[in-house]
Amino acid sequence: MCSLEKRGSLFVLTLTGDGQHRLNPTLLDGISAALCSVKSEASGGPSALITTAQGNFFSNGYDIAWAKSGGPAAATNDRLLLMSSKFRSIIGELISLPMPTIAAVTGHATAAGFIFALCHDYILMRKDKGFLYMSELEISLPVPAYVIAVLRSKIGSPAARRDVMMRAAKLTAEAAVDRGIIQSAHDSAEETVVAAVKFGEELVRRKWDGHVYGQIRMVMLADVLSTLSYDDILEDPGQLEKLESRL
Amino acid sequence: MCSLEKRGSLFVLTLTGDDQHRLNPTLLDAISAALHRVRSEASGASTALITTAYGKFFSNGYDLAWGKSGGPAAATKDRLILMSSKFRSVIRELISLPMPTIAAVTGHASAGGFIFALCHDYILMRKDKGFLYMSELDISLPVPAWFITVLEAKIGSPAARRDVMLRAAKLTAEAAVDRGIIQSAHDSAEETVVAALTLGEKLVSKKWDGQVYGQIRMVMLADLLSTVSSDETGEDPVHVNVVVSRL
């Protein structure tokens, strides 16, 4: 589901296969294990993480189909909460990771998949295909506070946040560069990864202390960190009923 | 170390001498005393403060050399706490000052020096020389949360804040204008001061009530006022030991 390789000083985490890389517990556990590996191997010297994906999708968000296929409503709730909990844990890992992080977005990044990309320090994306898209409004799903916290910490313009969250805009890479959401747009998936690797190497040459880097990032994203211990939609009985009727 | 003069309706605070204008207790006390005088001499008439400096540096931040030269680690800790406390006091003064404040940045402004400039309402800077630069990452020094709050209050773009804090970008005046960090860039140090005086006079001609001006600024920067009351890198043993070990 995901692979981790070392290229020189860089770690490359790839969501493998041609699927939608839905964030189900299996993939989330795979990502979590990879991040753990990265952290423990990082003490060797300056490093950076590049996250990318094979196929047409970067990630299409939570595995709602898997959540629904557990049987009764209570089981759906448990499955959604499991995915939310594991994902929030990964966000925490990414925010504390003792090295720069770069998302090389090589396909669609939707809902939690878009949030996953946003939780990296830099986003590079292909311009020939693929959208960044918060789909929740169009599938009538309420949005938890931790998602909004990530958006606010990464998208500065209130109008851009409104377009993303309240207009369900489908943003191409170039539109995302214009709105200050991503760093740069590249001609193809391969070009995006090449650019991400090159940029990663540039950052590694600065020889920053990874722990100081991680500490600074944690202070900058303190508002996000404070939302990660709780999912206010799935853990609130009132919201939960409405959610289940929507799925 | 610093001089205060009146030019027409304007107060001009100058960090004197050709050195780096490091924020040690002596300079911080002098700045504090100058701000007190400004406040008492302002007495109701419409006025503004311009802060500038001689030489190649606006300010290169805390006097870390002085911090280290006290002897054992405990003494270093005390010196760092002292500088932080006095600096935060200066910042509170600036934020409550009952008049517009303009930083005429005539040289490098690094770390605490950059923060000092940012705590003015307007920044004008020379474009021919000099950088704005948060150096902490490059020298592996932890950053206190209140520095991040200043950045959040004054730099709206998350990408620009990341470039400043997590990429240790060295920004020329023109790059800073592009990112919305400063007001304008000028051909030389002299031009910058002339432009600051012109802006000061324009603001004074509006005949605003200084107390109301100061109150509005305090409300706008309320988040900053609440975090500037503490510095965990000086007060929290875990952080302090890291800082001391890095000097």
mmCIF file of C-alpha atoms in Angstrom, chain A residues 59-192:
data_model
loop_
_atom_site.group_PDB
_atom_site.id
_atom_site.type_symbol
_atom_site.label_atom_id
_atom_site.label_comp_id
_atom_site.label_asym_id
_atom_site.label_seq_id
_atom_site.Cartn_x
_atom_site.Cartn_y
_atom_site.Cartn_z
ATOM 1 C CA SER A 59 -5.387 10.230 -2.275
ATOM 2 C CA ASN A 60 -9.159 10.377 -2.562
ATOM 3 C CA GLY A 61 -9.721 10.677 1.189
ATOM 4 C CA TYR A 62 -11.248 8.362 3.759
ATOM 5 C CA ASP A 63 -12.474 4.906 2.728
ATOM 6 C CA ILE A 64 -16.188 5.598 3.195
ATOM 7 C CA ALA A 65 -17.142 2.369 1.393
ATOM 8 C CA TRP A 66 -15.131 0.361 3.930
ATOM 9 C CA ALA A 67 -16.813 2.288 6.773
ATOM 10 C CA LYS A 68 -20.288 1.455 5.479
ATOM 11 C CA SER A 69 -19.565 -2.197 4.853
ATOM 12 C CA GLY A 70 -19.212 -3.113 8.526
ATOM 13 C CA GLY A 71 -22.921 -3.732 9.138
ATOM 14 C CA PRO A 72 -25.073 -1.704 11.521
ATOM 15 C CA ALA A 73 -24.823 2.071 12.056
ATOM 16 C CA ALA A 74 -22.773 1.667 15.225
ATOM 17 C CA ALA A 75 -20.142 -0.264 13.300
ATOM 18 C CA THR A 76 -20.011 2.498 10.637
ATOM 19 C CA ASN A 77 -19.384 5.020 13.385
ATOM 20 C CA ASP A 78 -16.608 2.915 14.874
ATOM 21 C CA ARG A 79 -14.942 2.519 11.491
ATOM 22 C CA LEU A 80 -15.112 6.245 10.713
ATOM 23 C CA LEU A 81 -13.718 7.085 14.123
ATOM 24 C CA LEU A 82 -10.907 4.559 13.661
ATOM 25 C CA MET A 83 -9.846 6.181 10.384
ATOM 26 C CA SER A 84 -10.166 9.672 11.862
ATOM 27 C CA SER A 85 -8.117 8.711 14.891
ATOM 28 C CA LYS A 86 -5.323 7.120 12.846
ATOM 29 C CA PHE A 87 -5.278 10.048 10.415
ATOM 30 C CA ARG A 88 -5.077 12.617 13.210
ATOM 31 C CA SER A 89 -2.175 10.668 14.638
ATOM 32 C CA ILE A 90 -0.406 10.861 11.270
ATOM 33 C CA ILE A 91 -0.993 14.616 11.108
ATOM 34 C CA GLY A 92 0.676 14.896 14.515
ATOM 35 C CA GLU A 93 3.621 12.797 13.271
ATOM 36 C CA LEU A 94 4.027 14.950 10.181
ATOM 37 C CA ILE A 95 3.934 18.154 12.208
ATOM 38 C CA SER A 96 6.604 16.925 14.614
ATOM 39 C CA LEU A 97 8.785 15.224 11.973
ATOM 40 C CA PRO A 98 12.390 16.349 12.479
ATOM 41 C CA MET A 99 12.992 17.311 8.832
ATOM 42 C CA PRO A 100 11.401 19.290 5.989
ATOM 43 C CA THR A 101 8.449 17.563 4.297
ATOM 44 C CA ILE A 102 7.479 17.872 0.645
ATOM 45 C CA ALA A 103 4.289 16.545 -0.951
ATOM 46 C CA ALA A 104 4.804 15.738 -4.642
ATOM 47 C CA VAL A 105 1.130 15.667 -5.661
ATOM 48 C CA THR A 106 0.960 13.489 -8.747
ATOM 49 C CA GLY A 107 -2.835 13.080 -8.938
ATOM 50 C CA HIS A 108 -6.147 14.090 -7.371
ATOM 51 C CA ALA A 109 -6.026 15.025 -3.715
ATOM 52 C CA THR A 110 -9.523 15.087 -2.289
ATOM 53 C CA ALA A 111 -10.943 15.685 1.195
ATOM 54 C CA ALA A 112 -8.651 13.960 3.733
ATOM 55 C CA GLY A 113 -6.228 13.382 0.828
ATOM 56 C CA PHE A 114 -6.023 17.152 0.280
ATOM 57 C CA ILE A 115 -5.554 17.649 4.026
ATOM 58 C CA PHE A 116 -2.771 15.032 3.987
ATOM 59 C CA ALA A 117 -0.948 17.026 1.274
ATOM 60 C CA LEU A 118 -1.511 20.307 3.138
ATOM 61 C CA CYS A 119 0.174 18.875 6.232
ATOM 62 C CA HIS A 120 3.520 18.949 4.403
ATOM 63 C CA ASP A 121 5.809 22.022 4.514
ATOM 64 C CA TYR A 122 5.872 22.347 0.711
ATOM 65 C CA ILE A 123 3.480 21.129 -2.001
ATOM 66 C CA LEU A 124 4.611 20.627 -5.589
ATOM 67 C CA MET A 125 1.958 19.392 -8.027
ATOM 68 C CA ARG A 126 1.522 18.334 -11.632
ATOM 69 C CA LYS A 127 -0.330 20.850 -13.757
ATOM 70 C CA ASP A 128 -1.421 18.578 -16.620
ATOM 71 C CA LYS A 129 -3.993 16.602 -14.641
ATOM 72 C CA GLY A 130 -5.504 16.387 -11.185
ATOM 73 C CA PHE A 131 -7.376 18.590 -8.747
ATOM 74 C CA LEU A 132 -7.187 19.665 -5.148
ATOM 75 C CA TYR A 133 -10.748 19.400 -3.905
ATOM 76 C CA MET A 134 -12.638 19.442 -0.603
ATOM 77 C CA SER A 135 -15.654 17.339 -1.539
ATOM 78 C CA GLU A 136 -17.542 17.349 1.746
ATOM 79 C CA LEU A 137 -20.082 20.024 0.778
ATOM 80 C CA GLU A 138 -21.026 18.160 -2.380
ATOM 81 C CA ILE A 139 -21.546 14.859 -0.597
ATOM 82 C CA SER A 140 -23.246 16.516 2.400
ATOM 83 C CA LEU A 141 -20.636 15.565 4.967
ATOM 84 C CA PRO A 142 -19.962 17.890 7.902
ATOM 85 C CA VAL A 143 -16.362 18.980 8.430
ATOM 86 C CA PRO A 144 -14.507 18.463 11.715
ATOM 87 C CA ALA A 145 -12.534 21.205 13.478
ATOM 88 C CA TYR A 146 -9.135 19.606 12.826
ATOM 89 C CA VAL A 147 -9.722 19.891 9.062
ATOM 90 C CA ILE A 148 -10.557 23.586 9.381
ATOM 91 C CA ALA A 149 -7.508 24.108 11.607
ATOM 92 C CA VAL A 150 -5.231 22.661 8.891
ATOM 93 C CA LEU A 151 -6.875 24.820 6.231
ATOM 94 C CA ARG A 152 -6.493 27.982 8.291
ATOM 95 C CA SER A 153 -2.849 27.246 9.018
ATOM 96 C CA LYS A 154 -1.978 26.700 5.354
ATOM 97 C CA ILE A 155 -4.339 28.867 3.295
ATOM 98 C CA GLY A 156 -4.027 32.502 4.302
ATOM 99 C CA SER A 157 -6.626 34.171 2.138
ATOM 100 C CA PRO A 158 -10.162 34.056 3.569
ATOM 101 C CA ALA A 159 -11.520 34.100 0.008
ATOM 102 C CA ALA A 160 -9.368 31.118 -0.964
ATOM 103 C CA ARG A 161 -10.479 29.221 2.151
ATOM 104 C CA ARG A 162 -14.093 30.022 1.308
ATOM 105 C CA ASP A 163 -13.617 28.815 -2.259
ATOM 106 C CA VAL A 164 -12.034 25.585 -1.062
ATOM 107 C CA MET A 165 -14.429 24.798 1.790
ATOM 108 C CA MET A 166 -17.684 26.566 0.936
ATOM 109 C CA ARG A 167 -17.611 26.444 -2.834
ATOM 110 C CA ALA A 168 -16.049 22.976 -3.218
ATOM 111 C CA ALA A 169 -13.693 24.429 -5.820
ATOM 112 C CA LYS A 170 -11.683 21.955 -7.892
ATOM 113 C CA LEU A 171 -8.263 23.578 -8.088
ATOM 114 C CA THR A 172 -5.703 22.787 -10.751
ATOM 115 C CA ALA A 173 -2.057 23.139 -9.729
ATOM 116 C CA GLU A 174 -1.824 26.541 -11.435
ATOM 117 C CA ALA A 175 -4.929 27.832 -9.676
ATOM 118 C CA ALA A 176 -3.468 26.567 -6.414
ATOM 119 C CA VAL A 177 -0.159 28.392 -7.025
ATOM 120 C CA ASP A 178 -2.103 31.605 -7.727
ATOM 121 C CA ARG A 179 -3.950 31.297 -4.438
ATOM 122 C CA GLY A 180 -0.731 30.666 -2.514
ATOM 123 C CA ILE A 181 -1.823 27.134 -1.579
ATOM 124 C CA ILE A 182 1.041 25.282 -3.232
ATOM 125 C CA GLN A 183 4.670 26.074 -4.016
ATOM 126 C CA SER A 184 4.894 25.240 -7.724
ATOM 127 C CA ALA A 185 3.235 23.494 -10.685
ATOM 128 C CA HIS A 186 5.068 21.059 -12.978
ATOM 129 C CA ASP A 187 4.517 19.623 -16.443
ATOM 130 C CA SER A 188 3.941 15.992 -15.492
ATOM 131 C CA ALA A 189 3.966 13.530 -12.593
ATOM 132 C CA GLU A 190 7.620 12.639 -13.296
ATOM 133 C CA GLU A 191 8.648 16.288 -13.470
ATOM 134 C CA THR A 192 6.919 16.929 -10.153
#
